[in-house]
PDB file of C-alpha atoms and ligand atoms in Angstrom:
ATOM      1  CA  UNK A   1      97.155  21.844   6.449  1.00 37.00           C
ATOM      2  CA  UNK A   2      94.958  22.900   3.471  1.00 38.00           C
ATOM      3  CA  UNK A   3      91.866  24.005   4.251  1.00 37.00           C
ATOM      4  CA  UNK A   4      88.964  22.069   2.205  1.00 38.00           C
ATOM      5  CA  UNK A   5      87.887  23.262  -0.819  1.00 37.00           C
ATOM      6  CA  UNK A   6      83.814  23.348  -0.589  1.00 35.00           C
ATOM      7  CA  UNK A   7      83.361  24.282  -3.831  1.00 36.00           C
ATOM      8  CA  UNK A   8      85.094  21.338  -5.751  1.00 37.00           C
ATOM      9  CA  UNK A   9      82.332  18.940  -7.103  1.00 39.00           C
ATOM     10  CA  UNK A  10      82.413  15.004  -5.930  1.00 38.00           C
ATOM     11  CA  UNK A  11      83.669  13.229  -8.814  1.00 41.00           C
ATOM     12  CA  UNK A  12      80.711  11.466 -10.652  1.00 47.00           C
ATOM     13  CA  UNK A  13      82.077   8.166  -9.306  1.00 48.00           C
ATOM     14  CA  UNK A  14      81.082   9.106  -6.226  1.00 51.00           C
ATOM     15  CA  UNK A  15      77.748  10.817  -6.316  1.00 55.00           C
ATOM     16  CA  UNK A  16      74.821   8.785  -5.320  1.00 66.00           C
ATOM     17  CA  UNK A  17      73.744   6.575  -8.615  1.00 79.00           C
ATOM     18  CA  UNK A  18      70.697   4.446  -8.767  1.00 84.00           C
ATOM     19  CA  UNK A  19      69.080   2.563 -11.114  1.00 88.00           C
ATOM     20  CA  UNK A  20      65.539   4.168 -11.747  1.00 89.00           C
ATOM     21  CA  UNK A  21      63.743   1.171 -10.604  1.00 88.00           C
ATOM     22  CA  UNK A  22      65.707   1.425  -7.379  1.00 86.00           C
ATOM     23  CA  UNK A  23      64.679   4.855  -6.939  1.00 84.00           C
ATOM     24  CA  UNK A  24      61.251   4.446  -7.389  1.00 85.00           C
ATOM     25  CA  UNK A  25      60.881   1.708  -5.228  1.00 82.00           C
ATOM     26  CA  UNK A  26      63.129   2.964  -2.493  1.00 74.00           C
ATOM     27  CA  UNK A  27      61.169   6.515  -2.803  1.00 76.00           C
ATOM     28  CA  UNK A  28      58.182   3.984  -1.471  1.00 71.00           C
ATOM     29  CA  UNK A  29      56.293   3.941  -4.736  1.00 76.00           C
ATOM     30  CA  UNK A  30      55.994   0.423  -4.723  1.00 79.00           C
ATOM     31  CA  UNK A  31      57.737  -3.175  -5.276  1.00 82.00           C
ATOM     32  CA  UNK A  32      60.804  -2.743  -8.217  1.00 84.00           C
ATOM     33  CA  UNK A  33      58.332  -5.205  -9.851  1.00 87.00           C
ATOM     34  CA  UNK A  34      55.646  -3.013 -10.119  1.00 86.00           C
ATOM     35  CA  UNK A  35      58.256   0.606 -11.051  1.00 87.00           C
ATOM     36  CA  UNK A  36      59.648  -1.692 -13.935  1.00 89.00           C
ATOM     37  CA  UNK A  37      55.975  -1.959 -14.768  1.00 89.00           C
ATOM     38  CA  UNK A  38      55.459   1.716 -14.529  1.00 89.00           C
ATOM     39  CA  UNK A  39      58.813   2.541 -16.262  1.00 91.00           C
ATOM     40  CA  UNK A  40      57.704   0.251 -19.614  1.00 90.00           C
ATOM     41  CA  UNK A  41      54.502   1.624 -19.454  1.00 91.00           C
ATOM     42  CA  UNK A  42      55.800   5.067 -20.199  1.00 91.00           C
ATOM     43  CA  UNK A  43      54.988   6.829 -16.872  1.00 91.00           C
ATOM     44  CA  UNK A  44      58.428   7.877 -15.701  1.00 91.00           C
ATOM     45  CA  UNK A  45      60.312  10.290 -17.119  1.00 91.00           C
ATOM     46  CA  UNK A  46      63.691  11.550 -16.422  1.00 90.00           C
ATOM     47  CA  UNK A  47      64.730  15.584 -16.800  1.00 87.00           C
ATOM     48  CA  UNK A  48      61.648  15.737 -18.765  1.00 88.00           C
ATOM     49  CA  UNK A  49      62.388  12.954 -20.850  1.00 91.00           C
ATOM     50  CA  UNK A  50      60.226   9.648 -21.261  1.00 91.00           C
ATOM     51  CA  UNK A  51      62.182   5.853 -20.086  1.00 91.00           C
ATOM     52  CA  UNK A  52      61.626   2.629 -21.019  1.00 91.00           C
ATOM     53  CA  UNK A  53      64.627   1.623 -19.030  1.00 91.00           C
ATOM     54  CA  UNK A  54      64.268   0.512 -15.382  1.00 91.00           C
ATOM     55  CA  UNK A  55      68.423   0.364 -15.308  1.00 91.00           C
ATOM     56  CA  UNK A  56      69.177   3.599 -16.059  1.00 91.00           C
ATOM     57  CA  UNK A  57      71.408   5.550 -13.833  1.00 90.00           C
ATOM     58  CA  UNK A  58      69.890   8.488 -12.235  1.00 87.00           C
ATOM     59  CA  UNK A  59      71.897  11.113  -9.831  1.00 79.00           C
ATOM     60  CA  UNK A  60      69.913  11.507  -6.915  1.00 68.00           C
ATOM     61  CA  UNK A  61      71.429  14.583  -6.336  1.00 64.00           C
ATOM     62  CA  UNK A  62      70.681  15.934 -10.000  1.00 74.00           C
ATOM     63  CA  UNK A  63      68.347  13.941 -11.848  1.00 81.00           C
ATOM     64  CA  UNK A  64      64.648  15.402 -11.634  1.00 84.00           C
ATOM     65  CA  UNK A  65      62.324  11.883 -11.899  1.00 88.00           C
ATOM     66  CA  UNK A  66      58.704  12.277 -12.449  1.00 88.00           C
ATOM     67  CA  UNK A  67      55.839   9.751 -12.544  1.00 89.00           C
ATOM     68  CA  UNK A  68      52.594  10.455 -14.477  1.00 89.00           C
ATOM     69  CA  UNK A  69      54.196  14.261 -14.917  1.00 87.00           C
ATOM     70  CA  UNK A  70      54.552  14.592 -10.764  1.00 83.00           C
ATOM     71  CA  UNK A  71      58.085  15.001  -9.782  1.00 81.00           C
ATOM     72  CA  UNK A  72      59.291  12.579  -6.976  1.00 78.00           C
ATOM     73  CA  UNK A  73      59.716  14.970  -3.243  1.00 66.00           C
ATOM     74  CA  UNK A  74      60.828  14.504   0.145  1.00 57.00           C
ATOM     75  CA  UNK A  75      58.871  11.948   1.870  1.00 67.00           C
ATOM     76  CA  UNK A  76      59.034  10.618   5.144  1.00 80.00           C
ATOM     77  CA  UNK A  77      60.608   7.831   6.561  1.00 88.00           C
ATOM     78  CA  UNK A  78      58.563   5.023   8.152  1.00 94.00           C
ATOM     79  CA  UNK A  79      59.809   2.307  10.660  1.00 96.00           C
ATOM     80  CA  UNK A  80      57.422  -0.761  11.867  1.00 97.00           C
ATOM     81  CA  UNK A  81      57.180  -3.302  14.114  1.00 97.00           C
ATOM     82  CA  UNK A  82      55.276  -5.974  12.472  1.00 98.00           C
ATOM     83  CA  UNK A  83      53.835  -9.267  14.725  1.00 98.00           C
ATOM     84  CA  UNK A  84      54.564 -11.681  12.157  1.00 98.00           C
ATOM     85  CA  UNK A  85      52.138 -14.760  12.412  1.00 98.00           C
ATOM     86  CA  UNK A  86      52.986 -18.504  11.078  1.00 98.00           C
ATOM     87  CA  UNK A  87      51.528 -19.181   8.115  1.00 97.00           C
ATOM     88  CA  UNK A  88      52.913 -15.899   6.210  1.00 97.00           C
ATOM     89  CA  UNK A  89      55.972 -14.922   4.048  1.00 97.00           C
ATOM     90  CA  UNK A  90      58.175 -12.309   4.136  1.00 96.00           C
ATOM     91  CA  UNK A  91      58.605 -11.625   0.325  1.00 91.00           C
ATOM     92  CA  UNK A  92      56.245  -9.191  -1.547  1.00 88.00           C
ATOM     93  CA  UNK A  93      54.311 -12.008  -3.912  1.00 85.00           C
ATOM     94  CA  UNK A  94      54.303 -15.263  -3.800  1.00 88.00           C
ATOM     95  CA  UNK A  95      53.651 -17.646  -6.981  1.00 90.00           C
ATOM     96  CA  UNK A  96      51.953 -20.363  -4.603  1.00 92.00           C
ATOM     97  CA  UNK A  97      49.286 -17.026  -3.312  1.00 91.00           C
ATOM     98  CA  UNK A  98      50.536 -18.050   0.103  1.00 94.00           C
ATOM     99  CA  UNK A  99      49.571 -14.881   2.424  1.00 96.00           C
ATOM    100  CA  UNK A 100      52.097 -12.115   2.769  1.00 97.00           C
ATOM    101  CA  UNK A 101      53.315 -10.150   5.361  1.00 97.00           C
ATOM    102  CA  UNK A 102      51.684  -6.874   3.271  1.00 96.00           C
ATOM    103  CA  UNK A 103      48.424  -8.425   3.620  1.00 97.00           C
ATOM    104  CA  UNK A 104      48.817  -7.291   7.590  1.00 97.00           C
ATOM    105  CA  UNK A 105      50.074  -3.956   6.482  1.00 97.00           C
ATOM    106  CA  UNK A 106      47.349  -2.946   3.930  1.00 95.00           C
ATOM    107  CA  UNK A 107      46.321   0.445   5.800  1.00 94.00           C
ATOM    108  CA  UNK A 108      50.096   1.619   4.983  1.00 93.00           C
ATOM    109  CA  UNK A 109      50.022   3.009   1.913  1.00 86.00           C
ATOM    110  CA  UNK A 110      53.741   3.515   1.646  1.00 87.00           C
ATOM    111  CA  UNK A 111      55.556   0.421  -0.185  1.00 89.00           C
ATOM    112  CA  UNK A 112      57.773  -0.662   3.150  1.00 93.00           C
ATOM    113  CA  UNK A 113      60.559  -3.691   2.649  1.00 93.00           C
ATOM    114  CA  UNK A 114      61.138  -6.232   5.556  1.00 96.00           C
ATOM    115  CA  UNK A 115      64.756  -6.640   7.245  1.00 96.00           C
ATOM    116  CA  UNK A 116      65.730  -9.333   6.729  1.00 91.00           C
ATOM    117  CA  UNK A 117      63.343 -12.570   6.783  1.00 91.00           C
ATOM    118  CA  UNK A 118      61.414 -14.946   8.949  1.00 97.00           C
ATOM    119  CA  UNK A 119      60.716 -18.345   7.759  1.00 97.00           C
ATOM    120  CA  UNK A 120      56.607 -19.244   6.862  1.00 97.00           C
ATOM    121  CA  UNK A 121      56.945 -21.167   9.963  1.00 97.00           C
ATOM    122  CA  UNK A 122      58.555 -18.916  12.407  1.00 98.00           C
ATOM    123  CA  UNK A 123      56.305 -16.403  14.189  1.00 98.00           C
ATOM    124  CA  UNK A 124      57.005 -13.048  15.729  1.00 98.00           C
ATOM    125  CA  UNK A 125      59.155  -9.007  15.101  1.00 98.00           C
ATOM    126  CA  UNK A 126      59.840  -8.381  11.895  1.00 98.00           C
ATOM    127  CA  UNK A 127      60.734  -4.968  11.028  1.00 98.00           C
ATOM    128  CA  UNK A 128      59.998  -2.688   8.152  1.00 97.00           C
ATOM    129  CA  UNK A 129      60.862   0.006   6.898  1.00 95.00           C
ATOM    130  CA  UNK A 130      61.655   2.331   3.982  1.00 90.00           C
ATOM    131  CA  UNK A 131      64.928   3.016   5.031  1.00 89.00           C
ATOM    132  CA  UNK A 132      67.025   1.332   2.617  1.00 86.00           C
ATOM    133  CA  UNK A 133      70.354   2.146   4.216  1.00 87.00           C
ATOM    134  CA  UNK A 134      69.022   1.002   7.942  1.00 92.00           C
ATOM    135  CA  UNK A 135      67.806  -2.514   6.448  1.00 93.00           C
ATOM    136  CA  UNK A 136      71.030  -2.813   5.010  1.00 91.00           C
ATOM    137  CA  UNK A 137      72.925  -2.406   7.752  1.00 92.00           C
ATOM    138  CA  UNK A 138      71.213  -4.609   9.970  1.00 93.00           C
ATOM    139  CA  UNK A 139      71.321  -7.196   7.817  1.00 92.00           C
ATOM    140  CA  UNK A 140      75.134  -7.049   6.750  1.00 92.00           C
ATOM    141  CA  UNK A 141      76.938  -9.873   8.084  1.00 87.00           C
ATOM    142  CA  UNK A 142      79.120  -7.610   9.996  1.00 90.00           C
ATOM    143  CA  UNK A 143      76.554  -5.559  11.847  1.00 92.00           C
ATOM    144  CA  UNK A 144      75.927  -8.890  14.475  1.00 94.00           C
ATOM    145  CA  UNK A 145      72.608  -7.467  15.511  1.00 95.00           C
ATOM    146  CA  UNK A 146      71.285  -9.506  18.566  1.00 97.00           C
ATOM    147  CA  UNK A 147      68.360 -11.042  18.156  1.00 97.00           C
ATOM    148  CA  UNK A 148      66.441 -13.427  20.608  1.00 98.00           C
ATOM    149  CA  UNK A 149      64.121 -16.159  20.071  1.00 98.00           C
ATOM    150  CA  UNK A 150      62.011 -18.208  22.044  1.00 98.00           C
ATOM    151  CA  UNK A 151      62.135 -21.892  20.605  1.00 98.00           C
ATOM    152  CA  UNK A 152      60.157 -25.311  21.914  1.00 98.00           C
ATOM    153  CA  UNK A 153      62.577 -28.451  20.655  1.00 98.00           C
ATOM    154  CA  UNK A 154      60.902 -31.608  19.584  1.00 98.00           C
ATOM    155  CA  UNK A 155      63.189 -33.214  22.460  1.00 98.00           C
ATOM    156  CA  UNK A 156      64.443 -32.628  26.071  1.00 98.00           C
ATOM    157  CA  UNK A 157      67.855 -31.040  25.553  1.00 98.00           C
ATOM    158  CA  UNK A 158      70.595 -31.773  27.819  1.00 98.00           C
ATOM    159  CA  UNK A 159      72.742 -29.423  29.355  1.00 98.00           C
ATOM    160  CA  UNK A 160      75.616 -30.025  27.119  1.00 98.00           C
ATOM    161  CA  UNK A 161      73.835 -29.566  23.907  1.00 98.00           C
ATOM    162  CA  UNK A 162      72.842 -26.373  25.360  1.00 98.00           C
ATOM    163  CA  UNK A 163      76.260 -25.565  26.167  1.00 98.00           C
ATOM    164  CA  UNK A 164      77.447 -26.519  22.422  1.00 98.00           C
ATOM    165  CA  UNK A 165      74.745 -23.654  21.234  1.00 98.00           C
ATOM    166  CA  UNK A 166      76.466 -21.775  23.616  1.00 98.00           C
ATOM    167  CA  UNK A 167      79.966 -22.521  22.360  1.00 98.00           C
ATOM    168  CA  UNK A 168      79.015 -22.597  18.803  1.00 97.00           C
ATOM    169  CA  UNK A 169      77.940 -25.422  16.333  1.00 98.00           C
ATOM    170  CA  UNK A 170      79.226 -26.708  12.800  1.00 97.00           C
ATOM    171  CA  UNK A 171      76.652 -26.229  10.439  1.00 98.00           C
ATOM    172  CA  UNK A 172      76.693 -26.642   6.534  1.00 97.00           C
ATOM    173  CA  UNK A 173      78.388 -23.015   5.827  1.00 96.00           C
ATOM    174  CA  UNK A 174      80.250 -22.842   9.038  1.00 97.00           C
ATOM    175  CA  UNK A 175      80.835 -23.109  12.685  1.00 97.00           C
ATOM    176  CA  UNK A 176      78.600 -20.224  14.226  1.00 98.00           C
ATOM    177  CA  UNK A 177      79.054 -17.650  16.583  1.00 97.00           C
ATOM    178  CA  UNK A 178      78.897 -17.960  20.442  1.00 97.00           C
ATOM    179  CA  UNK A 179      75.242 -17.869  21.198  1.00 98.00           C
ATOM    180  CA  UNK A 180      73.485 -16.324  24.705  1.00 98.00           C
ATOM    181  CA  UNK A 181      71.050 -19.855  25.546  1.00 98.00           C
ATOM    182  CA  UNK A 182      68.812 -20.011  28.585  1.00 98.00           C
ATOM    183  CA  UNK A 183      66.803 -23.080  29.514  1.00 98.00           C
ATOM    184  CA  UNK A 184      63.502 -21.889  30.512  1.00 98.00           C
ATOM    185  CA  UNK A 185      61.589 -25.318  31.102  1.00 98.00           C
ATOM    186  CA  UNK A 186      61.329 -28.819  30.059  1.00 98.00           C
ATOM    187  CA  UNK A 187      58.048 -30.428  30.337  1.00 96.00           C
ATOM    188  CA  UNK A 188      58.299 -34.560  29.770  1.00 95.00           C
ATOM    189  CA  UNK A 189      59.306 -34.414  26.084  1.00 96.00           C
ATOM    190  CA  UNK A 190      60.085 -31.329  25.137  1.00 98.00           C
ATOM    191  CA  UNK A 191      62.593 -28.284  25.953  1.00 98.00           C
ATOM    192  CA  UNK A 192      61.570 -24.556  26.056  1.00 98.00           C
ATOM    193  CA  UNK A 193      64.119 -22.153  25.648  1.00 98.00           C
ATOM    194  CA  UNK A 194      65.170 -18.576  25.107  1.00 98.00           C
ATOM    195  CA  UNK A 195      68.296 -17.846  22.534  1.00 98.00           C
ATOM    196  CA  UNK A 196      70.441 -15.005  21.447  1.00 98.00           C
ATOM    197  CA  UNK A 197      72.506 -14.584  18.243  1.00 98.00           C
ATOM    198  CA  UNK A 198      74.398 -12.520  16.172  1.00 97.00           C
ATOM    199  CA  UNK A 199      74.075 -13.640  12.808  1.00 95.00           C
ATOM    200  CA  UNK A 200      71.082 -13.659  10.418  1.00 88.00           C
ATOM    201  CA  UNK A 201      72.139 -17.098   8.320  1.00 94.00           C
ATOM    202  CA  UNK A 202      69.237 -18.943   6.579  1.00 94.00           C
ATOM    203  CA  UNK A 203      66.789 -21.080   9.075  1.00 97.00           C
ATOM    204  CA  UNK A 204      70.043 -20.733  11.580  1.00 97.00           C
ATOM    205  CA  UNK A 205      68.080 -21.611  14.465  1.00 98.00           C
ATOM    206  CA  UNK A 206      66.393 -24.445  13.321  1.00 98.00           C
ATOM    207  CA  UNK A 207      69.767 -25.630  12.103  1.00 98.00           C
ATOM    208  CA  UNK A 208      71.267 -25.242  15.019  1.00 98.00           C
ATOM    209  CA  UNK A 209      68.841 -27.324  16.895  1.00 98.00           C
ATOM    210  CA  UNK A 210      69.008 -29.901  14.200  1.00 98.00           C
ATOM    211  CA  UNK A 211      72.450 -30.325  14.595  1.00 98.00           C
ATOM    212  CA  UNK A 212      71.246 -31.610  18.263  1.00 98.00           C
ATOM    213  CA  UNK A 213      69.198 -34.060  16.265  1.00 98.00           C
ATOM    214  CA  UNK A 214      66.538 -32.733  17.736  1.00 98.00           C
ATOM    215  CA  UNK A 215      63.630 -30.042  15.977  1.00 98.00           C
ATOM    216  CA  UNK A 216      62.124 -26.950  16.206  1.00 98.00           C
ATOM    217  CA  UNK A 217      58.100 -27.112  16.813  1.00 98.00           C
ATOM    218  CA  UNK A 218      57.891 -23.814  17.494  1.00 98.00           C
ATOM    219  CA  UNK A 219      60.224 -20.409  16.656  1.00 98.00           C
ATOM    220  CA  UNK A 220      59.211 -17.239  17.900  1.00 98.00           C
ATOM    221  CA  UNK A 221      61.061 -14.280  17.471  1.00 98.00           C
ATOM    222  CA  UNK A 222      60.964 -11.579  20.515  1.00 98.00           C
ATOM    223  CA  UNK A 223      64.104  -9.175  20.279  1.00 98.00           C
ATOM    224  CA  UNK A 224      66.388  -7.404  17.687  1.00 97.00           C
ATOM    225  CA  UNK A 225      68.739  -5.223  19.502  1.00 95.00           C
ATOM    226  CA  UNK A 226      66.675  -2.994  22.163  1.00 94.00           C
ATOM    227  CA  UNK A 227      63.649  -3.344  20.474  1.00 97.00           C
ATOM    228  CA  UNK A 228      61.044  -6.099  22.019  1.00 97.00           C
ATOM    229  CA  UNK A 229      57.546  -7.168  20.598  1.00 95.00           C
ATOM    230  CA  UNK A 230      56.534  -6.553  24.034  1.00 93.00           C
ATOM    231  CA  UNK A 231      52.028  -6.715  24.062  1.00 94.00           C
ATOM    232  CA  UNK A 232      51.469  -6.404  20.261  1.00 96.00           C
ATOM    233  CA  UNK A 233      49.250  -8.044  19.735  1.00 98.00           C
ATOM    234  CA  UNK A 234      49.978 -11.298  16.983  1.00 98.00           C
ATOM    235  CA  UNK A 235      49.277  -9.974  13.327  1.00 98.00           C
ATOM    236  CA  UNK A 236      49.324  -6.164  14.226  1.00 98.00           C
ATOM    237  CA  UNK A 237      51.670  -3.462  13.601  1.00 98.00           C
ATOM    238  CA  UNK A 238      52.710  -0.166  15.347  1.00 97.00           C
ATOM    239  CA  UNK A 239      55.725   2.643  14.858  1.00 97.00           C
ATOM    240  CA  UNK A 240      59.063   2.291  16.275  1.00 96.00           C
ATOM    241  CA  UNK A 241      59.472   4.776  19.403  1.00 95.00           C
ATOM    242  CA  UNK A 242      61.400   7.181  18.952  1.00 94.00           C
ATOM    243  CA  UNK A 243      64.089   5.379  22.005  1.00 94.00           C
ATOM    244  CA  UNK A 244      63.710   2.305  20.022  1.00 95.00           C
ATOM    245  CA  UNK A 245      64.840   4.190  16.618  1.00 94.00           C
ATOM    246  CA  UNK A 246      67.484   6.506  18.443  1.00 93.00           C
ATOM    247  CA  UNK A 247      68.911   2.734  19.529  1.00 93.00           C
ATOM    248  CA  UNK A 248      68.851   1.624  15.887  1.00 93.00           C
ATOM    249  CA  UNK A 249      70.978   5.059  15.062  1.00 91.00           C
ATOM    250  CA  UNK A 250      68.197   6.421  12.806  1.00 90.00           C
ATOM    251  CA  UNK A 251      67.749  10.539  14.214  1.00 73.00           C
ATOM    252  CA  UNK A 252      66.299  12.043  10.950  1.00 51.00           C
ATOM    253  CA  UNK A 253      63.233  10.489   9.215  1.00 45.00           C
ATOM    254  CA  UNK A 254      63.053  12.598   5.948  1.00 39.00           C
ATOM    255  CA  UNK A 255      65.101  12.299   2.694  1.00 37.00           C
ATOM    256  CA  UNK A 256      63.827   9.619   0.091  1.00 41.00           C
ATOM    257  CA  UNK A 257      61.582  11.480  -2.891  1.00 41.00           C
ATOM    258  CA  UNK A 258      58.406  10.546  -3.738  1.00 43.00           C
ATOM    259  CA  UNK A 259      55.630  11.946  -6.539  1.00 42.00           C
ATOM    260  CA  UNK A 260      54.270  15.597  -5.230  1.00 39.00           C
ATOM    261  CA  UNK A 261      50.269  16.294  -5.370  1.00 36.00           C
TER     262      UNK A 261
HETATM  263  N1  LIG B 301      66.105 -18.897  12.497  1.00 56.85           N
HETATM  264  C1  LIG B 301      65.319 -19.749  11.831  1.00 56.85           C
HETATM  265  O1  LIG B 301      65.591 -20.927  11.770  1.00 56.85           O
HETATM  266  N2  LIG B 301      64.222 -19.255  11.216  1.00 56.85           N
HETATM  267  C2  LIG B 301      63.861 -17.952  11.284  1.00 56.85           C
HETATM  268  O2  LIG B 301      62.836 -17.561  10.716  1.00 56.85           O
HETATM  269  C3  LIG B 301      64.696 -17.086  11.977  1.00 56.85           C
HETATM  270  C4  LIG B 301      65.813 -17.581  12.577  1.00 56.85           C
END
């Protein structure tokens, strides 16, 4: 067997490339919105040399980035668990001036994405995080990341539509996945229950309950994987544990670059 050769360089195809907005914004600088801004308004530079161009390729390994003169350094990772209310979205702007889920995280100053979405109308964890390589693995298709809702259905539901949910359901881009469904109660028009699946599709639950020709009145989400919203209380924030990130398989929480000083 040959032993390896540790000196032979990684062939450029493979090193770690990034478009400069990417970088900025991943290094928790801010939205890409607001690092194209920076990047036109001749802030960034790039081994010393000024960019206008947010798509240029930089070598994490072996491009120095600055911004305002102050080179980009280690910074730390953050993880949150975010009690999403109704009534605000999941994206970073919104032309309609709707209410965003960063207006509940204003005292962290680093810019954090949310994985994955929930709807305006759908209350409850949403995580975030500067970890671009955790959100993107949760929310590949493949990863089938439980997560558990608690939804009230504009009908009673019978046992056999619960057992369809159960079985899986045809919607509009496919039949989905076996889901975990528990009644909890009925009252005289309406059914309470709790729900488990492993696929993040667009408004899937409501979908799924539609397909039942029934609605959802209320969607609350409670569980992704181990981690449960638990007492937080509705519109607040705290860190992961570290149990809850050891069960998301995040164990170091430094290595994205950020301006020094
Ligand atoms: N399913 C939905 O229908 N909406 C959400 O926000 C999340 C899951």
């Amino acid at each position: 067997m040959r032993a390896p050769n540790t000196h032979r360089e990684e062939p450029a195809a493979k090193r770690p490339l990034k478009t400069l907005e990417r970088v900025l914004s991943k290094a928790g600088l801010g939205s890409r919105t607001e690092a194209r801004r920076w990047i036109h308004a001749g802030r960034v530079s790039v081994n010393g040399r000024e960019t206008q161009n947010p798509d240029q390729w930089v070598d994490m390994e072996r491009d120095r980035v600055s911004v305002d003169g102050k080179p980009l350094r280690v910074q730390e990772r953050l993880y949150i668990l975010l009690y999403k209310p109704t009534g605000y979205i999941t994206t970073y702007k919104d032309p309609e001036g709707r209410p965003t889920v960063y207006d509940l995280t204003t005292d962290i100053s680093t810019f954090l994405s949310p994985v994955g979405r929930l709807d305006l109308d759908t209350s409850g964890l949403l995580l975030m995080t500067n970890d671009t390589q955790l959100a993107e693995r949760i929310t590949n298709p493949e990863s089938h990341l439980p997560k558990t809702y608690l939804v009230k259905s504009s009908k009673v539901l019978t046992d056999e539509q619960l057992q369809q949910m159960r079985d899986g359901l045809d919607l509009s881009d496919g039949p989905t996945r076996p889901a975990i469904v528990s009644r909890l109660r009925d009252s005289a028009k309406y059914t309470h229950l709790e729900i488990t699946i492993t696929e993040g599709r667009n408004r899937q639950v409501r979908r799924m309950i539609e397909a039942l020709d029934a609605r959802v009145l209320k969607l609350v989400r409670v569980q992704i994987g181990d981690i449960r919203i638990g007492t937080l209380t509705i519109g607040k924030w705290r860190h992961l544990t570290p149990p809850e990130l050891q069960a998301l398989g995040v164990n170091d929480g430094r290595s994205d670059r950020r301006p020094q000083g």
